[in-house]
Short mmCIF file of C-alpha atoms in Angstrom, two decimals:
data_model
loop_
_atom_site.label_atom_id
_atom_site.label_comp_id
_atom_site.label_asym_id
_atom_site.label_seq_id
_atom_site.Cartn_x
_atom_site.Cartn_y
_atom_site.Cartn_z
CA UNK X 1 26.26 10.09 -123.60
CA UNK X 2 24.25 12.96 -122.07
CA UNK X 3 20.85 11.59 -122.25
CA UNK X 4 22.28 8.03 -121.06
CA UNK X 5 23.46 9.72 -117.81
CA UNK X 6 19.99 11.77 -117.80
CA UNK X 7 18.17 8.63 -117.82
CA UNK X 8 20.46 6.87 -115.16
CA UNK X 9 19.58 9.90 -112.87
CA UNK X 10 16.07 9.98 -113.43
CA UNK X 11 15.98 6.36 -112.72
CA UNK X 12 18.08 6.66 -109.57
CA UNK X 13 15.48 9.65 -108.46
CA UNK X 14 12.35 7.45 -109.12
CA UNK X 15 13.87 4.39 -107.21
CA UNK X 16 14.52 6.42 -104.18
CA UNK X 17 11.31 8.12 -104.21
CA UNK X 18 9.80 4.86 -104.53
CA UNK X 19 11.77 3.61 -101.83
CA UNK X 20 10.88 6.32 -99.22
CA UNK X 21 7.32 5.80 -100.20
CA UNK X 22 7.65 1.85 -99.45
CA UNK X 23 8.88 2.58 -96.20
CA UNK X 24 6.22 4.91 -95.23
CA UNK X 25 3.60 2.60 -96.68
CA UNK X 26 5.17 -0.32 -94.61
CA UNK X 27 4.97 1.93 -91.42
CA UNK X 28 1.05 2.27 -92.34
CA UNK X 29 0.60 -1.53 -92.75
CA UNK X 30 2.72 -2.03 -89.25
CA UNK X 31 -0.12 0.13 -87.62
CA UNK X 32 -2.44 -2.21 -89.09
CA UNK X 33 -0.93 -5.13 -88.04
CA UNK X 34 -0.69 -3.59 -84.64
CA UNK X 35 -4.85 -2.96 -84.73
CA UNK X 36 -5.17 -6.57 -85.70
CA UNK X 37 -3.24 -7.64 -82.75
CA UNK X 38 -5.58 -5.53 -80.70
CA UNK X 39 -8.73 -6.62 -82.19
CA UNK X 40 -7.87 -10.70 -81.92
CA UNK X 41 -10.58 -12.25 -80.08
CA UNK X 42 -8.44 -15.39 -78.86
CA UNK X 43 -4.92 -16.81 -78.09
CA UNK X 44 -4.43 -18.26 -81.82
CA UNK X 45 -5.86 -15.19 -83.89
CA UNK X 46 -3.41 -13.08 -81.37
CA UNK X 47 -0.64 -15.51 -82.40
CA UNK X 48 -1.10 -15.01 -86.19
CA UNK X 49 -1.39 -11.31 -85.53
CA UNK X 50 2.01 -11.14 -84.03
CA UNK X 51 3.25 -13.68 -86.69
CA UNK X 52 2.07 -10.62 -88.90
CA UNK X 53 3.21 -8.01 -87.12
CA UNK X 54 6.78 -9.27 -87.11
CA UNK X 55 6.42 -9.71 -90.86
CA UNK X 56 5.47 -6.20 -91.62
CA UNK X 57 8.21 -5.05 -89.03
CA UNK X 58 10.75 -6.74 -91.02
CA UNK X 59 9.31 -4.90 -94.29
CA UNK X 60 9.87 -1.58 -92.47
CA UNK X 61 13.55 -2.63 -91.58
CA UNK X 62 14.74 -3.63 -94.95
CA UNK X 63 12.74 -0.42 -96.70
CA UNK X 64 14.44 1.75 -93.79
CA UNK X 65 17.94 -0.17 -94.97
CA UNK X 66 17.25 0.80 -98.35
CA UNK X 67 16.74 4.38 -97.59
CA UNK X 68 19.51 4.83 -95.22
CA UNK X 69 21.97 2.61 -97.66
CA UNK X 70 23.49 0.67 -94.76
CA UNK X 71 22.81 -3.06 -94.22
CA UNK X 72 22.67 -3.15 -90.24
CA UNK X 73 18.73 -3.00 -90.60
CA UNK X 74 18.61 -6.16 -92.71
CA UNK X 75 20.75 -7.99 -89.93
CA UNK X 76 17.99 -6.83 -87.24
CA UNK X 77 15.38 -7.88 -89.54
CA UNK X 78 17.14 -11.48 -89.71
CA UNK X 79 17.41 -11.70 -85.82
CA UNK X 80 13.64 -10.67 -85.69
CA UNK X 81 12.71 -13.23 -88.17
CA UNK X 82 14.66 -15.85 -86.48
CA UNK X 83 12.82 -14.80 -82.70
CA UNK X 84 9.40 -14.47 -84.71
CA UNK X 85 9.59 -17.82 -85.75
CA UNK X 86 10.75 -19.42 -82.54
CA UNK X 87 7.77 -17.73 -80.52
CA UNK X 88 5.13 -18.94 -83.10
CA UNK X 89 6.29 -22.32 -83.00
CA UNK X 90 6.73 -22.45 -79.01
CA UNK X 91 3.36 -20.76 -78.36
CA UNK X 92 1.37 -23.00 -80.95
CA UNK X 93 2.73 -26.06 -79.53
CA UNK X 94 1.67 -24.38 -76.03
CA UNK X 95 -1.75 -24.05 -77.41
CA UNK X 96 -2.09 -27.72 -78.52
CA UNK X 97 -0.61 -29.25 -75.44
CA UNK X 98 -2.33 -27.10 -72.84
CA UNK X 99 -4.10 -29.16 -70.26
CA UNK X 100 -2.72 -32.45 -71.37
CA UNK X 101 -0.75 -34.04 -68.88
CA UNK X 102 2.14 -36.66 -69.75
CA UNK T 1 20.00 1.43 -120.79
CA UNK T 2 22.81 0.74 -118.19
CA UNK T 3 22.69 -2.25 -115.68
CA UNK T 4 21.81 0.11 -113.05
CA UNK T 5 18.97 1.68 -114.84
CA UNK T 6 17.41 -1.97 -115.18
CA UNK T 7 18.07 -3.12 -111.74
CA UNK T 8 16.43 0.17 -110.72
CA UNK T 9 13.31 -0.52 -112.55
CA UNK T 10 12.99 -4.01 -111.47
CA UNK T 11 13.45 -2.93 -107.76
CA UNK T 12 10.72 -0.04 -108.25
CA UNK T 13 8.31 -2.95 -109.65
CA UNK T 14 9.27 -5.40 -106.88
CA UNK T 15 8.60 -2.76 -104.01
CA UNK T 16 5.47 -1.60 -105.40
CA UNK T 17 4.45 -5.36 -106.14
CA UNK T 18 5.52 -6.41 -102.29
CA UNK T 19 3.70 -3.53 -100.87
CA UNK T 20 0.47 -4.15 -102.77
CA UNK T 21 0.53 -7.71 -101.85
CA UNK T 22 1.18 -6.94 -98.17
CA UNK T 23 -1.91 -4.24 -98.37
CA UNK T 24 -4.00 -7.03 -99.67
CA UNK T 25 -3.10 -9.52 -96.94
CA UNK T 26 -3.72 -7.01 -94.26
CA UNK T 27 -7.30 -5.96 -95.68
CA UNK T 28 -8.08 -9.56 -95.99
CA UNK T 29 -6.59 -10.19 -92.40
CA UNK T 30 -8.96 -7.20 -91.12
CA UNK T 31 -11.89 -8.05 -92.69
CA UNK T 32 -12.20 -11.91 -92.61
CA UNK T 33 -12.86 -13.35 -88.81
CA UNK T 34 -12.54 -16.90 -89.31
CA UNK T 35 -8.48 -18.17 -88.56
CA UNK T 36 -8.22 -20.39 -91.47
CA UNK T 37 -9.20 -17.59 -93.68
CA UNK T 38 -6.91 -15.20 -91.94
CA UNK T 39 -4.11 -17.82 -92.29
CA UNK T 40 -4.70 -17.59 -96.00
CA UNK T 41 -4.43 -13.71 -96.18
CA UNK T 42 -1.47 -13.60 -93.75
CA UNK T 43 0.31 -16.02 -96.15
CA UNK T 44 0.39 -12.85 -98.57
CA UNK T 45 2.11 -11.00 -96.14
CA UNK T 46 4.55 -13.40 -94.56
CA UNK T 47 5.45 -14.96 -97.78
CA UNK T 48 5.68 -12.96 -101.13
CA UNK T 49 4.86 -9.34 -99.36
CA UNK T 50 8.23 -9.90 -97.46
CA UNK T 51 10.21 -11.67 -100.03
CA UNK T 52 9.47 -9.24 -103.26
CA UNK T 53 10.53 -6.27 -100.86
CA UNK T 54 13.68 -8.17 -99.87
CA UNK T 55 14.54 -9.01 -103.35
CA UNK T 56 14.31 -5.34 -104.25
CA UNK T 57 17.69 -4.76 -102.61
CA UNK T 58 19.08 -5.40 -106.04
CA UNK T 59 18.21 -1.95 -106.80
CA UNK T 60 20.71 -0.45 -103.86
CA UNK T 61 23.85 -2.01 -105.66
CA UNK T 62 25.32 -2.78 -102.06
CA UNK T 63 26.71 -5.83 -101.88
CA UNK T 64 26.47 -6.32 -98.13
CA UNK T 65 22.54 -5.42 -98.01
CA UNK T 66 21.86 -7.89 -101.15
CA UNK T 67 23.96 -10.57 -99.13
CA UNK T 68 21.59 -10.03 -95.94
CA UNK T 69 18.69 -9.40 -97.64
CA UNK T 70 18.81 -12.70 -99.83
CA UNK T 71 19.67 -14.31 -96.58
CA UNK T 72 16.45 -13.20 -94.83
CA UNK T 73 14.48 -14.13 -97.76
CA UNK T 74 15.52 -17.83 -97.58
CA UNK T 75 14.85 -17.54 -93.91
CA UNK T 76 11.37 -16.26 -94.22
CA UNK T 77 10.43 -18.65 -97.33
CA UNK T 78 11.28 -21.64 -95.05
CA UNK T 79 9.74 -20.40 -91.72
CA UNK T 80 7.15 -18.87 -92.94
CA UNK T 81 5.39 -22.00 -94.45
CA UNK T 82 6.02 -23.73 -90.95
CA UNK T 83 4.50 -21.12 -88.98
CA UNK T 84 1.54 -21.09 -91.06
CA UNK T 85 1.42 -25.00 -91.03
CA UNK T 86 1.74 -24.96 -86.96
CA UNK T 87 -0.91 -22.36 -86.41
CA UNK T 88 -3.29 -24.13 -89.05
CA UNK T 89 -2.48 -27.45 -86.88
CA UNK T 90 -3.57 -25.68 -83.28
CA UNK T 91 -6.52 -24.20 -85.18
CA UNK T 92 -7.73 -27.78 -86.20
CA UNK T 93 -7.48 -29.01 -82.73
CA UNK T 94 -8.88 -26.04 -80.95
CA UNK T 95 -12.13 -25.45 -83.32
CA UNK T 96 -12.68 -28.75 -85.31
CA UNK T 97 -16.33 -30.06 -84.20
CA UNK T 98 -18.20 -32.66 -85.76
CA UNK T 99 -21.54 -33.96 -84.80
CA UNK T 100 -21.64 -37.74 -83.91
CA UNK T 101 -24.72 -38.88 -86.03
CA UNK T 102 -26.54 -36.70 -88.09
CA UNK T 103 -29.42 -34.28 -87.35
CA UNK T 104 -31.57 -36.77 -85.74
CA UNK T 105 -29.70 -36.75 -82.63
CA UNK T 106 -30.65 -33.48 -81.30
CA UNK T 107 -32.42 -33.85 -77.86
CA UNK T 108 -35.98 -33.56 -78.00
CA UNK T 109 -37.19 -32.58 -74.56
CA UNK T 110 -40.44 -34.69 -73.73
CA UNK T 111 -43.65 -32.78 -73.81
CA UNK T 112 -45.07 -31.48 -70.69
CA UNK T 113 -41.71 -31.66 -68.84
CA UNK T 114 -41.15 -29.05 -66.16
CA UNK T 115 -38.05 -27.37 -65.13
CA UNK T 116 -37.14 -30.13 -62.67
CA UNK T 117 -35.20 -31.79 -65.45
CA UNK T 118 -31.12 -31.42 -65.40
CA UNK T 119 -28.80 -30.86 -68.03
CA UNK T 120 -26.02 -33.34 -67.77
CA UNK T 121 -22.75 -33.95 -69.86
CA UNK T 122 -21.09 -37.24 -69.64
CA UNK T 123 -17.47 -37.53 -70.86
CA UNK T 124 -17.22 -40.64 -72.89
CA UNK T 125 -14.18 -41.99 -74.80
CA UNK T 126 -14.87 -45.89 -74.91
CA UNK T 127 -12.63 -46.59 -72.16
CA UNK T 128 -13.13 -48.80 -69.15
CA UNK T 129 -13.29 -45.75 -66.87
CA UNK T 130 -15.77 -44.00 -68.97
CA UNK T 131 -18.07 -47.14 -69.01
CA UNK T 132 -18.17 -46.98 -65.59
CA UNK T 133 -19.29 -43.51 -65.74
CA UNK T 134 -21.99 -44.62 -68.28
CA UNK T 135 -22.91 -47.50 -66.31
CA UNK T 136 -23.60 -45.14 -63.04
CA UNK T 137 -25.62 -42.90 -65.59
CA UNK T 138 -27.50 -45.97 -66.43
CA UNK T 139 -28.52 -46.94 -62.61
CA UNK T 140 -29.26 -43.06 -61.84
CA UNK T 141 -32.89 -42.24 -61.77
CA UNK T 142 -33.14 -38.82 -63.76
CA UNK T 143 -35.86 -36.73 -63.25
CA UNK T 144 -38.39 -36.37 -66.15
CA UNK T 145 -37.14 -33.59 -68.62
CA UNK T 146 -33.39 -34.58 -68.21
CA UNK T 147 -31.32 -33.95 -71.27
CA UNK T 148 -27.94 -35.99 -71.36
CA UNK T 149 -25.23 -35.24 -73.61
CA UNK T 150 -22.34 -37.99 -74.27
CA UNK T 151 -19.49 -36.33 -75.12
CA UNK T 152 -16.52 -37.93 -76.87
CA UNK T 153 -13.61 -35.26 -76.95
CA UNK T 154 -10.60 -36.43 -78.88
CA UNK T 155 -7.75 -35.54 -80.91
CA UNK T 156 -6.02 -37.60 -83.83
CA UNK T 157 -3.67 -39.22 -81.17
CA UNK T 158 -6.10 -40.52 -78.74
CA UNK T 159 -8.54 -41.47 -81.16
CA UNK T 160 -5.83 -43.65 -82.84
CA UNK T 161 -4.97 -45.37 -79.49
CA UNK T 162 -8.69 -46.04 -78.69
CA UNK T 163 -8.94 -49.45 -77.02
CA UNK T 164 -10.91 -51.24 -79.84
CA UNK T 165 -10.07 -49.94 -83.30
CA UNK T 166 -12.97 -52.21 -85.02
CA UNK T 167 -15.66 -50.01 -83.12
CA UNK T 168 -15.70 -46.42 -84.63
CA UNK T 169 -16.16 -43.66 -81.96
CA UNK T 170 -19.60 -42.92 -83.76
CA UNK T 171 -20.93 -46.31 -83.48
CA UNK T 172 -19.79 -46.51 -79.82
CA UNK T 173 -21.56 -43.26 -78.91
CA UNK T 174 -24.68 -44.39 -80.90
CA UNK T 175 -24.90 -47.75 -78.77
CA UNK T 176 -24.14 -45.92 -75.49
CA UNK T 177 -26.65 -43.22 -76.06
CA UNK T 178 -29.29 -45.92 -76.74
CA UNK T 179 -28.19 -47.84 -73.66
CA UNK T 180 -29.06 -44.36 -71.60
CA UNK T 181 -32.14 -43.22 -73.37
CA UNK T 182 -35.46 -44.10 -71.63
CA UNK T 183 -38.90 -42.17 -71.08
CA UNK T 184 -38.35 -38.59 -70.08
CA UNK T 185 -34.80 -38.56 -70.55
CA UNK T 186 -33.30 -37.09 -73.78
CA UNK T 187 -29.79 -38.42 -74.69
CA UNK T 188 -27.65 -36.68 -77.42
CA UNK T 189 -24.26 -37.84 -78.37
CA UNK T 190 -21.42 -35.71 -79.73
CA UNK T 191 -18.15 -36.10 -81.05
CA UNK T 192 -15.75 -32.96 -80.48
CA UNK T 193 -12.53 -32.52 -81.93
CA UNK T 194 -9.72 -30.70 -79.89
CA UNK T 195 -7.61 -31.45 -76.76
CA UNK T 196 -9.97 -33.26 -74.51
CA UNK T 197 -9.81 -31.45 -71.06
CA UNK T 198 -10.44 -28.14 -73.06
CA UNK T 199 -13.28 -29.59 -75.33
CA UNK T 200 -14.82 -31.12 -72.14
CA UNK T 201 -14.67 -27.83 -70.07
CA UNK T 202 -15.83 -25.78 -73.24
CA UNK T 203 -18.78 -27.90 -74.21
CA UNK T 204 -19.92 -27.98 -70.37
CA UNK T 205 -19.86 -24.22 -70.62
CA UNK T 206 -21.54 -24.37 -73.95
CA UNK T 207 -24.40 -26.54 -72.81
CA UNK T 208 -24.93 -24.73 -69.36
CA UNK T 209 -24.68 -27.88 -67.89
CA UNK T 210 -26.04 -28.62 -64.16
CA UNK T 211 -23.80 -31.76 -63.95
CA UNK T 212 -20.63 -33.16 -65.45
CA UNK T 213 -19.90 -37.08 -65.27
CA UNK T 214 -16.34 -37.84 -66.00
CA UNK T 215 -14.86 -41.25 -65.27
CA UNK T 216 -11.89 -41.97 -63.28
CA UNK T 217 -8.73 -43.35 -65.01
CA UNK T 218 -6.10 -44.87 -62.57
CA UNK T 219 -2.99 -43.29 -63.26
CA UNK T 220 0.60 -44.61 -61.89
CA UNK T 221 1.10 -44.00 -58.27
CA UNK T 222 3.55 -41.24 -58.57
CA UNK T 223 1.22 -39.23 -60.74
CA UNK T 224 -1.85 -39.45 -58.56
CA UNK T 225 0.56 -38.59 -55.64
CA UNK T 226 0.90 -35.51 -57.80
CA UNK T 227 -2.64 -34.86 -58.66
CA UNK T 228 -1.45 -35.31 -61.92
CA UNK T 229 -4.89 -36.75 -63.75
CA UNK T 230 -7.44 -35.73 -66.35
CA UNK T 231 -10.41 -35.74 -63.50
CA UNK T 232 -8.46 -33.49 -61.06
CA UNK T 233 -7.69 -31.32 -63.97
CA UNK T 234 -11.31 -31.14 -65.25
CA UNK T 235 -12.85 -30.74 -61.69
CA UNK T 236 -10.52 -27.77 -61.42
CA UNK T 237 -11.68 -25.94 -64.52
CA UNK T 238 -15.37 -27.13 -64.89
CA UNK T 239 -17.78 -24.32 -64.48
CA UNK T 240 -20.58 -26.46 -62.74
CA UNK T 241 -20.40 -29.81 -60.15
CA UNK T 242 -18.45 -32.60 -61.37
CA UNK T 243 -19.20 -36.08 -60.58
CA UNK T 244 -16.26 -38.56 -60.98
CA UNK T 245 -17.35 -42.02 -61.20
CA UNK T 246 -15.99 -44.95 -59.57
CA UNK T 247 -19.05 -46.88 -58.63
CA UNK T 248 -21.98 -48.39 -60.67
CA UNK T 249 -24.91 -47.49 -58.20
CA UNK T 250 -26.18 -44.62 -56.23
CA UNK T 251 -27.96 -46.04 -53.22
CA UNK T 252 -26.26 -44.24 -50.45
CA UNK T 253 -24.48 -41.08 -50.25
CA UNK T 254 -21.87 -39.29 -47.63
CA UNK T 255 -22.28 -35.65 -47.44
CA UNK T 256 -19.52 -33.71 -45.72
CA UNK T 257 -20.31 -30.36 -44.29
CA UNK T 258 -18.36 -27.86 -42.18
CA UNK T 259 -20.32 -24.97 -42.18
CA UNK T 260 -18.44 -23.17 -44.90
CA UNK T 261 -20.11 -21.78 -47.95
CA UNK T 262 -18.80 -24.71 -50.15
CA UNK T 263 -20.09 -27.21 -47.88
CA UNK T 264 -23.72 -25.55 -47.85
CA UNK T 265 -23.38 -25.41 -51.74
CA UNK T 266 -22.97 -29.76 -51.53
CA UNK T 267 -25.89 -29.98 -48.92
CA UNK T 268 -28.37 -27.77 -51.07
CA UNK T 269 -27.36 -30.17 -54.08
CA UNK T 270 -28.35 -33.04 -52.27
CA UNK T 271 -31.39 -31.59 -50.94
CA UNK T 272 -32.44 -30.28 -54.36
CA UNK T 273 -31.44 -32.67 -56.88
CA UNK T 274 -34.17 -35.41 -57.66
CA UNK T 275 -31.54 -38.02 -58.19
CA UNK T 276 -31.08 -38.30 -54.42
CA UNK T 277 -34.95 -39.10 -53.69
CA UNK T 278 -34.09 -42.78 -53.14
CA UNK T 279 -30.91 -42.76 -51.55
CA UNK T 280 -29.60 -42.71 -47.67
CA UNK T 281 -27.49 -39.59 -46.71
CA UNK T 282 -25.05 -39.91 -44.13
CA UNK T 283 -23.81 -36.26 -42.94
CA UNK T 284 -20.79 -36.27 -41.26
CA UNK T 285 -18.40 -33.69 -40.08
CA UNK T 286 -14.74 -33.96 -39.13
CA UNK T 287 -13.55 -31.87 -36.09
CA UNK T 288 -9.81 -31.14 -35.66
CA UNK T 289 -10.55 -30.76 -31.65
CA UNK T 290 -12.49 -33.07 -29.52
CA UNK T 291 -16.01 -32.66 -30.59
CA UNK T 292 -17.51 -29.18 -29.68
CA UNK T 293 -21.11 -28.44 -29.46
CA UNK T 294 -21.27 -25.97 -32.45
CA UNK T 295 -19.92 -28.41 -34.67
CA UNK T 296 -22.72 -31.01 -33.78
CA UNK T 297 -25.16 -28.29 -34.40
CA UNK T 298 -23.82 -27.83 -37.70
CA UNK T 299 -24.79 -31.45 -38.47
CA UNK T 300 -27.88 -31.45 -37.02
CA UNK T 301 -28.85 -28.23 -38.97
CA UNK T 302 -27.90 -29.67 -42.18
CA UNK T 303 -29.88 -33.24 -41.34
CA UNK T 304 -32.83 -30.93 -40.49
CA UNK T 305 -32.86 -29.51 -43.91
CA UNK T 306 -32.21 -32.63 -45.66
CA UNK T 307 -34.98 -34.10 -43.70
CA UNK T 308 -37.39 -31.18 -44.75
CA UNK T 309 -36.55 -31.94 -48.20
CA UNK T 310 -37.75 -35.81 -47.78
CA UNK T 311 -34.22 -37.52 -47.16
CA UNK T 312 -33.27 -40.45 -45.27
CA UNK T 313 -30.62 -38.92 -43.19
CA UNK T 314 -28.16 -40.61 -40.61
CA UNK T 315 -25.66 -38.22 -39.14
CA UNK T 316 -22.38 -38.55 -37.49
CA UNK T 317 -19.32 -36.30 -35.98
CA UNK T 318 -15.50 -37.55 -36.43
CA UNK T 319 -12.08 -36.33 -35.23
CA UNK T 320 -9.09 -36.38 -36.89
CA UNK T 321 -7.37 -35.81 -40.32
CA UNK T 322 -10.33 -34.73 -42.60
CA UNK T 323 -9.65 -36.31 -45.89
CA UNK T 324 -8.47 -39.65 -44.35
CA UNK T 325 -11.50 -39.83 -42.19
CA UNK T 326 -13.86 -39.23 -44.60
CA UNK T 327 -12.25 -42.02 -47.00
CA UNK T 328 -12.34 -44.28 -43.80
CA UNK T 329 -16.09 -43.33 -43.32
CA UNK T 330 -17.14 -43.98 -46.80
CA UNK T 331 -15.49 -47.22 -46.91
CA UNK T 332 -16.96 -48.63 -43.79
CA UNK T 333 -20.16 -47.43 -44.33
CA UNK T 334 -20.21 -48.91 -48.13
CA UNK T 335 -21.15 -45.49 -49.57
CA UNK T 336 -21.36 -45.00 -53.39
CA UNK T 337 -20.87 -41.09 -53.51
CA UNK T 338 -19.04 -38.73 -51.34
CA UNK T 339 -20.44 -35.21 -51.85
CA UNK T 340 -18.08 -32.81 -51.10
CA UNK T 341 -17.70 -28.97 -51.48
CA UNK T 342 -14.73 -27.12 -52.93
CA UNK T 343 -14.12 -23.38 -53.45
CA UNK T 344 -13.08 -24.34 -57.10
CA UNK T 345 -10.60 -22.25 -59.20
CA UNK T 346 -9.71 -18.97 -57.90
CA UNK T 347 -7.68 -16.20 -59.57
CA UNK T 348 -4.38 -17.52 -58.19
CA UNK T 349 -4.88 -20.79 -60.15
CA UNK T 350 -5.83 -24.25 -59.00
CA UNK T 351 -6.98 -24.44 -55.53
CA UNK T 352 -8.39 -28.32 -55.42
CA UNK T 353 -4.67 -29.98 -55.39
CA UNK T 354 -4.10 -29.81 -51.96
CA UNK T 355 -7.42 -29.33 -50.68
CA UNK T 356 -9.55 -31.67 -48.94
CA UNK T 357 -11.65 -32.24 -51.89
CA UNK T 358 -8.61 -33.09 -53.61
CA UNK T 359 -7.38 -35.55 -51.32
CA UNK T 360 -10.86 -37.32 -50.78
CA UNK T 361 -10.94 -37.54 -54.87
CA UNK T 362 -7.61 -38.83 -55.14
CA UNK T 363 -7.89 -41.61 -52.37
CA UNK T 364 -11.75 -42.46 -52.16
CA UNK T 365 -12.97 -46.25 -53.59
CA UNK T 366 -16.24 -44.72 -54.32
CA UNK T 367 -17.58 -41.81 -56.61
CA UNK T 368 -17.15 -38.08 -55.86
CA UNK T 369 -19.34 -35.46 -56.32
CA UNK T 370 -17.83 -32.01 -56.29
CA UNK T 371 -19.99 -28.75 -55.73
CA UNK T 372 -18.92 -25.33 -55.73
CA UNK T 373 -20.84 -22.34 -54.86
CA UNK T 374 -22.29 -20.84 -58.19
CA UNK T 375 -23.58 -17.54 -58.81
CA UNK T 376 -26.47 -18.44 -61.10
CA UNK T 377 -27.99 -20.73 -58.47
CA UNK T 378 -31.31 -19.69 -56.69
CA UNK T 379 -31.12 -18.45 -53.32
CA UNK T 380 -31.74 -21.05 -50.50
CA UNK T 381 -35.15 -21.08 -49.26
#
C-alpha cells in the first residue's frame, strides 16, 4: 500500500517536472520560430514561418495549461489555431491571385 | 501500478516525443532554405509535434483540459494538411520554371557583335494578340547581336484554356522562335510557370532586358475603361520600356514631347535605338493654351537632336486634350507606333492609370512604346 502511494507520488513528480521542462522547451522553440520569421527571404517563406510560429505558440499555451492545471489556455490555443488557419489560406490565395484580373 | 501512474508515464513520453519532433522540425526549417524542403520540416511541427503534446493532456486528469485538447488536436490534424497543401500550391505557381526545348535553345550571340545589340523579351502565349507582337518583332530590323527571348508564361488554368489544344506550348514556341531567327539575331524560347504577369516581370528583370514586347488583348468596354488589362498591369510594373503591339509594321513613329524628364527618356530611345533607323519620326507637342513660343522650342530642340542622330523628322504642335489629340494625330498620319514617356510606378502605387500614357495606351489603334527615365541609362550626349 505504502509502496503504491510512493510510486504514484514519484510518477506525479516526474510528470510535473517534464511538463515544466516541456513548457520551457516550447518557449525556446517559439524563439526559434521567431528567428525563422525574421530570416524569411520572401512572402511564401514568411507565410510558412508564421504558420510554424502559430503552431509553437499553441504548444506553449497547451503546456502552460498543463503546468497551471486550468483549461482556459487550451481554449485560447483553439482560437489561435482557427485564426492561423484562416490567415494562411487567405494569404496563400492572395499570393496565387496577385496581379491577375478577373 | 495505478491508472494515474500509467497515464502519467504515457503523458511523459508523449511530451518528450512531441518536443523532440518539434525541435527536429525547427532545425530543419532553419537549415533548409528551399520552400518545399521547409514544408517537409514544418509538417513535423504543425502535425505530429502539436498533436503529441495535446494528447499528453491525459496525464493531467482534468476532464475540461482533455476535452479542449482533443478538440484542438482534431482541428489541427485537419487544418495542418490543408495549410501545407495551399502553401505548396502557391509555391509551385511562383517558383516552377521549365525550359521549353532543352539546352540547345540557349541564345548564341553572333561572333564579332558589338554592344549595339538589344536584349528583348517578347511575352508570347499563342493568342491572336501575342501573334501580332511576334509579327511586329519579325518586321522590325533588329541591330546585329540582338538576343530575343520568347517567354511563354502560364499557370495551369490558362494553359488548359489555350486556343489550340493540338499544338503544345513547346511546339508553338519552337516554331515562332524559328520564324524570328535570322543572321545576327539570336532567339531563345522559354516556358515559365506561375502567374503570368508576375512571371513576365520577374523574367524581364532577370534578363536585364532593354525592351519588353507584349500583345494587346482587347477587353470589354467596362474593363478597358477602368484600365483593367494585363498589358496595363505589365506596363505599370515593368523595369524597362514596354512595347504594346497592335500593328504588324514599324515604318512611322509618333513621338510626343513636352520637355519633361519622361519625354526626354522617350526621345532618347528614338534617337539611340537602331530599330528606328528606317522610320519617319513625327515629333508633336500638345499645349493646353494657344501655342506659346517655348512649346515650339521644345519640339524644335527634340527634332534637332533626332536629326543629329540621322532620323527623318516632321514636327507639329497641337492644342487641346493631350491624350485625344495624340490618338487623333496617330490615326490621321497613319502612325505605326506612338512613343510616349511615363513616370512609371512610384512608392504610392500605380501611376499609369489616369496618366496621359495610360489614356493613349487604352485608346490608340496603333502600337504604343512606353519609355521611362532609367537609372542605369548612360548620360545624354
